[in-house]
Amino acid sequence: MVHKPRRTSALLAAGWLLVPLAAAAQATDRFQPATPPELVASLDAARALRQSQRYDESAEALRRILAQAPDYYRAQYNLALAYAQQGEHDKALEAFSRAAEIKEKMGIVDASLENSIGWLHLLRGDLGAAERHLQRALVELAADAEADESTRRKVYNNLGTLYLYTGQLDLSRKYLETAKTQYGSALAARSLELLGELQAKERTRREDG
């Protein structure tokens, strides 16, 4: 008879191992490599729930992870995203703030956090705060050699959208062009079409003025 290790049995009973053990054994965290593989696997499962729009389930799973590992950066960050995507913006800002504390404490380099905070402020209509965080994200991209294409695309898209909202159309075009040409953003391509229409109307207004 094969006995499961006591730690593994306890984790199974607590509902931690949400993916097969073989996957858990291979799981490592990019930012905190010392994180136990079973927590990384549970985090990835909770993240998949969030990406499937099962926000309540995702948030609950992430809170369980954080109860065991309060300084687990990606768990805190994904909890903030789950709150934001549910429309619970105040909870999201609080969770993002905690993620930022962990990030600084652990010396983590990750431009996606500042981008996500800027995105949330953009949703809330706080354009000044959105600009501060998105510009910080842009600076951090230069230091984040491992930032993936998706993160880079989002930063440039969000900056382009921000400056579209503020009426700084030349700046908007600059960032949207980067998102489109360097990172293949279809969203940026559509935004550039809108921007072209706005600039054409502005030229007409000036000529008629």
PDB file of C-alpha atoms in Angstrom:
ATOM      1  CA  MET A   1       0.000   0.000   0.000  1.00  0.00           C
ATOM      2  CA  VAL A   2       1.396   3.398  -0.996  1.00  0.00           C
ATOM      3  CA  HIS A   3       1.032   6.186   1.561  1.00  0.00           C
ATOM      4  CA  LYS A   4       0.928   9.837   0.528  1.00  0.00           C
ATOM      5  CA  PRO A   5       3.316  12.115   2.440  1.00  0.00           C
ATOM      6  CA  ARG A   6       1.503  13.808   5.329  1.00  0.00           C
ATOM      7  CA  ARG A   7       2.095  17.301   3.884  1.00  0.00           C
ATOM      8  CA  THR A   8       0.618  16.306   0.526  1.00  0.00           C
ATOM      9  CA  SER A   9      -2.414  14.696   2.184  1.00  0.00           C
ATOM     10  CA  ALA A  10      -3.043  17.840   4.204  1.00  0.00           C
ATOM     11  CA  LEU A  11      -2.820  19.995   1.118  1.00  0.00           C
ATOM     12  CA  LEU A  12      -5.237  17.747  -0.732  1.00  0.00           C
ATOM     13  CA  ALA A  13      -7.688  17.874   2.169  1.00  0.00           C
ATOM     14  CA  ALA A  14      -7.477  21.658   2.258  1.00  0.00           C
ATOM     15  CA  GLY A  15      -8.191  21.882  -1.454  1.00  0.00           C
ATOM     16  CA  TRP A  16      -4.789  23.350  -2.272  1.00  0.00           C
ATOM     17  CA  LEU A  17      -3.732  21.000  -5.019  1.00  0.00           C
ATOM     18  CA  LEU A  18      -6.031  22.150  -7.763  1.00  0.00           C
ATOM     19  CA  VAL A  19      -3.904  20.625 -10.527  1.00  0.00           C
ATOM     20  CA  PRO A  20      -2.230  17.222 -10.926  1.00  0.00           C
ATOM     21  CA  LEU A  21       0.780  16.602  -8.707  1.00  0.00           C
ATOM     22  CA  ALA A  22       2.984  16.057 -11.754  1.00  0.00           C
ATOM     23  CA  ALA A  23       2.315  19.636 -12.839  1.00  0.00           C
ATOM     24  CA  ALA A  24       2.867  20.901  -9.299  1.00  0.00           C
ATOM     25  CA  ALA A  25       6.258  19.223  -9.171  1.00  0.00           C
ATOM     26  CA  GLN A  26       7.351  21.188 -12.228  1.00  0.00           C
ATOM     27  CA  ALA A  27       5.878  24.563 -11.207  1.00  0.00           C
ATOM     28  CA  THR A  28       8.275  27.382 -10.366  1.00  0.00           C
ATOM     29  CA  ASP A  29       7.624  31.053  -9.772  1.00  0.00           C
ATOM     30  CA  ARG A  30       9.468  33.565 -11.931  1.00  0.00           C
ATOM     31  CA  PHE A  31       9.690  36.203  -9.200  1.00  0.00           C
ATOM     32  CA  GLN A  32       9.985  34.077  -6.052  1.00  0.00           C
ATOM     33  CA  PRO A  33      11.645  30.778  -7.035  1.00  0.00           C
ATOM     34  CA  ALA A  34      11.649  29.507  -3.437  1.00  0.00           C
ATOM     35  CA  THR A  35       7.839  29.374  -3.392  1.00  0.00           C
ATOM     36  CA  PRO A  36       6.662  25.766  -2.793  1.00  0.00           C
ATOM     37  CA  PRO A  37       5.708  24.198  -6.137  1.00  0.00           C
ATOM     38  CA  GLU A  38       2.247  23.218  -4.890  1.00  0.00           C
ATOM     39  CA  LEU A  39       1.470  26.873  -4.131  1.00  0.00           C
ATOM     40  CA  VAL A  40       2.683  27.910  -7.571  1.00  0.00           C
ATOM     41  CA  ALA A  41       0.426  25.281  -9.125  1.00  0.00           C
ATOM     42  CA  SER A  42      -2.523  26.461  -7.030  1.00  0.00           C
ATOM     43  CA  LEU A  43      -1.797  30.041  -8.054  1.00  0.00           C
ATOM     44  CA  ASP A  44      -1.801  29.055 -11.717  1.00  0.00           C
ATOM     45  CA  ALA A  45      -5.139  27.284 -11.249  1.00  0.00           C
ATOM     46  CA  ALA A  46      -6.625  30.347  -9.512  1.00  0.00           C
ATOM     47  CA  ARG A  47      -5.314  32.532 -12.308  1.00  0.00           C
ATOM     48  CA  ALA A  48      -7.000  30.267 -14.861  1.00  0.00           C
ATOM     49  CA  LEU A  49     -10.288  30.700 -12.975  1.00  0.00           C
ATOM     50  CA  ARG A  50      -9.890  34.472 -13.189  1.00  0.00           C
ATOM     51  CA  GLN A  51      -9.149  34.314 -16.896  1.00  0.00           C
ATOM     52  CA  SER A  52     -12.328  32.225 -17.300  1.00  0.00           C
ATOM     53  CA  GLN A  53     -14.268  35.058 -15.604  1.00  0.00           C
ATOM     54  CA  ARG A  54     -14.909  32.944 -12.502  1.00  0.00           C
ATOM     55  CA  TYR A  55     -13.816  35.841 -10.350  1.00  0.00           C
ATOM     56  CA  ASP A  56     -15.388  34.844  -7.021  1.00  0.00           C
ATOM     57  CA  GLU A  57     -13.858  31.374  -7.154  1.00  0.00           C
ATOM     58  CA  SER A  58     -10.512  32.799  -8.176  1.00  0.00           C
ATOM     59  CA  ALA A  59     -10.506  35.359  -5.366  1.00  0.00           C
ATOM     60  CA  GLU A  60     -11.406  32.705  -2.801  1.00  0.00           C
ATOM     61  CA  ALA A  61      -8.593  30.432  -3.988  1.00  0.00           C
ATOM     62  CA  LEU A  62      -6.130  33.328  -3.924  1.00  0.00           C
ATOM     63  CA  ARG A  63      -7.146  34.315  -0.397  1.00  0.00           C
ATOM     64  CA  ARG A  64      -6.466  30.724   0.706  1.00  0.00           C
ATOM     65  CA  ILE A  65      -3.012  30.900  -0.837  1.00  0.00           C
ATOM     66  CA  LEU A  66      -2.279  34.236   0.834  1.00  0.00           C
ATOM     67  CA  ALA A  67      -3.396  32.862   4.199  1.00  0.00           C
ATOM     68  CA  GLN A  68      -0.483  30.421   3.882  1.00  0.00           C
ATOM     69  CA  ALA A  69       1.969  32.736   2.104  1.00  0.00           C
ATOM     70  CA  PRO A  70       1.141  36.418   2.858  1.00  0.00           C
ATOM     71  CA  ASP A  71       4.136  37.706   0.878  1.00  0.00           C
ATOM     72  CA  TYR A  72       3.398  35.716  -2.268  1.00  0.00           C
ATOM     73  CA  TYR A  73       3.546  38.520  -4.834  1.00  0.00           C
ATOM     74  CA  ARG A  74       1.754  36.906  -7.768  1.00  0.00           C
ATOM     75  CA  ALA A  75      -1.094  35.721  -5.548  1.00  0.00           C
ATOM     76  CA  GLN A  76      -1.625  39.235  -4.201  1.00  0.00           C
ATOM     77  CA  TYR A  77      -1.384  40.736  -7.684  1.00  0.00           C
ATOM     78  CA  ASN A  78      -3.888  38.275  -9.143  1.00  0.00           C
ATOM     79  CA  LEU A  79      -6.263  38.906  -6.231  1.00  0.00           C
ATOM     80  CA  ALA A  80      -6.177  42.609  -7.100  1.00  0.00           C
ATOM     81  CA  LEU A  81      -6.942  41.782 -10.734  1.00  0.00           C
ATOM     82  CA  ALA A  82      -9.847  39.537  -9.711  1.00  0.00           C
ATOM     83  CA  TYR A  83     -11.341  42.352  -7.634  1.00  0.00           C
ATOM     84  CA  ALA A  84     -10.830  44.870 -10.447  1.00  0.00           C
ATOM     85  CA  GLN A  85     -12.461  42.616 -13.018  1.00  0.00           C
ATOM     86  CA  GLN A  86     -15.458  42.169 -10.707  1.00  0.00           C
ATOM     87  CA  GLY A  87     -15.805  45.945 -10.503  1.00  0.00           C
ATOM     88  CA  GLU A  88     -14.719  46.059  -6.839  1.00  0.00           C
ATOM     89  CA  HIS A  89     -12.318  48.908  -7.462  1.00  0.00           C
ATOM     90  CA  ASP A  90     -11.686  49.954  -3.862  1.00  0.00           C
ATOM     91  CA  LYS A  91     -10.763  46.398  -2.895  1.00  0.00           C
ATOM     92  CA  ALA A  92      -8.609  46.173  -6.001  1.00  0.00           C
ATOM     93  CA  LEU A  93      -6.670  49.337  -5.162  1.00  0.00           C
ATOM     94  CA  GLU A  94      -6.057  48.056  -1.637  1.00  0.00           C
ATOM     95  CA  ALA A  95      -4.841  44.714  -2.985  1.00  0.00           C
ATOM     96  CA  PHE A  96      -2.651  46.424  -5.588  1.00  0.00           C
ATOM     97  CA  SER A  97      -1.135  48.560  -2.821  1.00  0.00           C
ATOM     98  CA  ARG A  98      -0.279  45.430  -0.855  1.00  0.00           C
ATOM     99  CA  ALA A  99       1.233  43.860  -3.996  1.00  0.00           C
ATOM    100  CA  ALA A 100       3.372  46.979  -4.446  1.00  0.00           C
ATOM    101  CA  GLU A 101       4.616  46.650  -0.857  1.00  0.00           C
ATOM    102  CA  ILE A 102       5.604  43.034  -1.460  1.00  0.00           C
ATOM    103  CA  LYS A 103       7.242  43.945  -4.754  1.00  0.00           C
ATOM    104  CA  GLU A 104       9.406  46.585  -3.090  1.00  0.00           C
ATOM    105  CA  LYS A 105      10.207  44.402  -0.081  1.00  0.00           C
ATOM    106  CA  MET A 106      11.316  41.496  -2.268  1.00  0.00           C
ATOM    107  CA  GLY A 107      13.131  43.613  -4.867  1.00  0.00           C
ATOM    108  CA  ILE A 108      10.901  42.285  -7.637  1.00  0.00           C
ATOM    109  CA  VAL A 109      11.159  43.827 -11.104  1.00  0.00           C
ATOM    110  CA  ASP A 110       7.769  43.641 -12.821  1.00  0.00           C
ATOM    111  CA  ALA A 111       6.332  46.398 -15.012  1.00  0.00           C
ATOM    112  CA  SER A 112       2.931  44.717 -15.192  1.00  0.00           C
ATOM    113  CA  LEU A 113       1.908  45.849 -11.692  1.00  0.00           C
ATOM    114  CA  GLU A 114       2.270  49.565 -12.429  1.00  0.00           C
ATOM    115  CA  ASN A 115       0.522  49.004 -15.748  1.00  0.00           C
ATOM    116  CA  SER A 116      -2.420  47.297 -14.047  1.00  0.00           C
ATOM    117  CA  ILE A 117      -2.722  50.030 -11.422  1.00  0.00           C
ATOM    118  CA  GLY A 118      -2.656  52.630 -14.187  1.00  0.00           C
ATOM    119  CA  TRP A 119      -5.294  50.674 -16.113  1.00  0.00           C
ATOM    120  CA  LEU A 120      -7.571  50.635 -13.058  1.00  0.00           C
ATOM    121  CA  HIS A 121      -7.199  54.383 -12.543  1.00  0.00           C
ATOM    122  CA  LEU A 122      -7.999  54.808 -16.233  1.00  0.00           C
ATOM    123  CA  LEU A 123     -11.217  52.824 -15.723  1.00  0.00           C
ATOM    124  CA  ARG A 124     -12.083  55.016 -12.745  1.00  0.00           C
ATOM    125  CA  GLY A 125     -11.485  58.213 -14.720  1.00  0.00           C
ATOM    126  CA  ASP A 126      -8.555  59.363 -12.570  1.00  0.00           C
ATOM    127  CA  LEU A 127      -6.355  60.301 -15.496  1.00  0.00           C
ATOM    128  CA  GLY A 128      -3.633  61.958 -13.423  1.00  0.00           C
ATOM    129  CA  ALA A 129      -3.058  58.836 -11.345  1.00  0.00           C
ATOM    130  CA  ALA A 130      -3.315  56.696 -14.475  1.00  0.00           C
ATOM    131  CA  GLU A 131      -0.569  58.707 -16.150  1.00  0.00           C
ATOM    132  CA  ARG A 132       1.753  58.471 -13.133  1.00  0.00           C
ATOM    133  CA  HIS A 133       1.490  54.709 -12.918  1.00  0.00           C
ATOM    134  CA  LEU A 134       1.619  54.058 -16.657  1.00  0.00           C
ATOM    135  CA  GLN A 135       4.710  56.214 -17.048  1.00  0.00           C
ATOM    136  CA  ARG A 136       6.305  54.282 -14.186  1.00  0.00           C
ATOM    137  CA  ALA A 137       5.425  51.075 -16.020  1.00  0.00           C
ATOM    138  CA  LEU A 138       7.148  52.424 -19.115  1.00  0.00           C
ATOM    139  CA  VAL A 139      10.300  53.163 -17.103  1.00  0.00           C
ATOM    140  CA  GLU A 140      10.200  49.717 -15.504  1.00  0.00           C
ATOM    141  CA  LEU A 141       9.948  48.029 -18.892  1.00  0.00           C
ATOM    142  CA  ALA A 142      13.477  49.228 -19.600  1.00  0.00           C
ATOM    143  CA  ALA A 143      14.686  47.369 -16.496  1.00  0.00           C
ATOM    144  CA  ASP A 144      12.469  44.317 -16.964  1.00  0.00           C
ATOM    145  CA  ALA A 145      14.308  42.251 -19.547  1.00  0.00           C
ATOM    146  CA  GLU A 146      11.918  39.339 -18.968  1.00  0.00           C
ATOM    147  CA  ALA A 147       8.742  41.357 -19.575  1.00  0.00           C
ATOM    148  CA  ASP A 148       6.729  39.474 -22.158  1.00  0.00           C
ATOM    149  CA  GLU A 149       5.243  40.896 -25.334  1.00  0.00           C
ATOM    150  CA  SER A 150       1.763  40.976 -23.824  1.00  0.00           C
ATOM    151  CA  THR A 151       2.891  43.245 -20.978  1.00  0.00           C
ATOM    152  CA  ARG A 152       4.692  45.581 -23.357  1.00  0.00           C
ATOM    153  CA  ARG A 153       1.682  45.733 -25.667  1.00  0.00           C
ATOM    154  CA  LYS A 154      -0.631  46.565 -22.757  1.00  0.00           C
ATOM    155  CA  VAL A 155       1.583  49.378 -21.464  1.00  0.00           C
ATOM    156  CA  TYR A 156       1.734  51.091 -24.857  1.00  0.00           C
ATOM    157  CA  ASN A 157      -1.972  50.515 -25.507  1.00  0.00           C
ATOM    158  CA  ASN A 158      -2.929  51.988 -22.150  1.00  0.00           C
ATOM    159  CA  LEU A 159      -0.689  55.011 -22.622  1.00  0.00           C
ATOM    160  CA  GLY A 160      -2.154  55.578 -26.076  1.00  0.00           C
ATOM    161  CA  THR A 161      -5.678  55.331 -24.686  1.00  0.00           C
ATOM    162  CA  LEU A 162      -4.855  57.672 -21.805  1.00  0.00           C
ATOM    163  CA  TYR A 163      -3.582  60.406 -24.094  1.00  0.00           C
ATOM    164  CA  LEU A 164      -6.534  59.896 -26.412  1.00  0.00           C
ATOM    165  CA  TYR A 165      -8.766  60.680 -23.424  1.00  0.00           C
ATOM    166  CA  THR A 166      -6.724  63.727 -22.428  1.00  0.00           C
ATOM    167  CA  GLY A 167      -6.731  65.101 -25.969  1.00  0.00           C
ATOM    168  CA  GLN A 168      -2.944  64.810 -26.358  1.00  0.00           C
ATOM    169  CA  LEU A 169      -3.369  63.232 -29.750  1.00  0.00           C
ATOM    170  CA  ASP A 170       0.241  63.307 -30.915  1.00  0.00           C
ATOM    171  CA  LEU A 171       1.344  61.481 -27.767  1.00  0.00           C
ATOM    172  CA  SER A 172      -1.526  59.057 -28.188  1.00  0.00           C
ATOM    173  CA  ARG A 173      -0.457  58.280 -31.747  1.00  0.00           C
ATOM    174  CA  LYS A 174       3.150  57.740 -30.646  1.00  0.00           C
ATOM    175  CA  TYR A 175       2.261  55.033 -28.134  1.00  0.00           C
ATOM    176  CA  LEU A 176      -0.441  53.409 -30.233  1.00  0.00           C
ATOM    177  CA  GLU A 177       1.907  53.172 -33.214  1.00  0.00           C
ATOM    178  CA  THR A 178       4.430  51.364 -31.017  1.00  0.00           C
ATOM    179  CA  ALA A 179       1.755  48.963 -29.761  1.00  0.00           C
ATOM    180  CA  LYS A 180       0.653  48.269 -33.321  1.00  0.00           C
ATOM    181  CA  THR A 181       3.949  48.066 -35.184  1.00  0.00           C
ATOM    182  CA  GLN A 182       6.193  46.469 -32.552  1.00  0.00           C
ATOM    183  CA  TYR A 183       3.681  44.280 -30.732  1.00  0.00           C
ATOM    184  CA  GLY A 184       0.974  43.600 -33.308  1.00  0.00           C
ATOM    185  CA  SER A 185      -1.889  45.119 -31.331  1.00  0.00           C
ATOM    186  CA  ALA A 186      -5.235  44.947 -33.141  1.00  0.00           C
ATOM    187  CA  LEU A 187      -6.720  47.203 -30.454  1.00  0.00           C
ATOM    188  CA  ALA A 188      -4.106  49.849 -31.190  1.00  0.00           C
ATOM    189  CA  ALA A 189      -4.900  49.595 -34.899  1.00  0.00           C
ATOM    190  CA  ARG A 190      -8.578  50.321 -34.191  1.00  0.00           C
ATOM    191  CA  SER A 191      -7.676  53.155 -31.837  1.00  0.00           C
ATOM    192  CA  LEU A 192      -5.448  54.671 -34.505  1.00  0.00           C
ATOM    193  CA  GLU A 193      -8.379  54.687 -36.921  1.00  0.00           C
ATOM    194  CA  LEU A 194     -10.435  56.590 -34.343  1.00  0.00           C
ATOM    195  CA  LEU A 195      -7.532  58.909 -33.707  1.00  0.00           C
ATOM    196  CA  GLY A 196      -7.235  59.653 -37.420  1.00  0.00           C
ATOM    197  CA  GLU A 197     -10.921  60.585 -37.535  1.00  0.00           C
ATOM    198  CA  LEU A 198     -10.536  62.881 -34.524  1.00  0.00           C
ATOM    199  CA  GLN A 199      -7.504  64.611 -35.996  1.00  0.00           C
ATOM    200  CA  ALA A 200      -9.284  65.061 -39.338  1.00  0.00           C
ATOM    201  CA  LYS A 201     -12.231  66.680 -37.551  1.00  0.00           C
ATOM    202  CA  GLU A 202      -9.862  68.915 -35.610  1.00  0.00           C
ATOM    203  CA  ARG A 203      -8.173  70.059 -38.830  1.00  0.00           C
ATOM    204  CA  THR A 204     -11.566  70.784 -40.386  1.00  0.00           C
ATOM    205  CA  ARG A 205     -12.632  72.746 -37.327  1.00  0.00           C
ATOM    206  CA  ARG A 206      -9.504  74.874 -37.471  1.00  0.00           C
ATOM    207  CA  GLU A 207      -9.906  75.518 -41.188  1.00  0.00           C
ATOM    208  CA  ASP A 208     -13.543  76.518 -40.684  1.00  0.00           C
ATOM    209  CA  GLY A 209     -12.771  78.575 -37.622  1.00  0.00           C
TER     210      GLY A 209
END
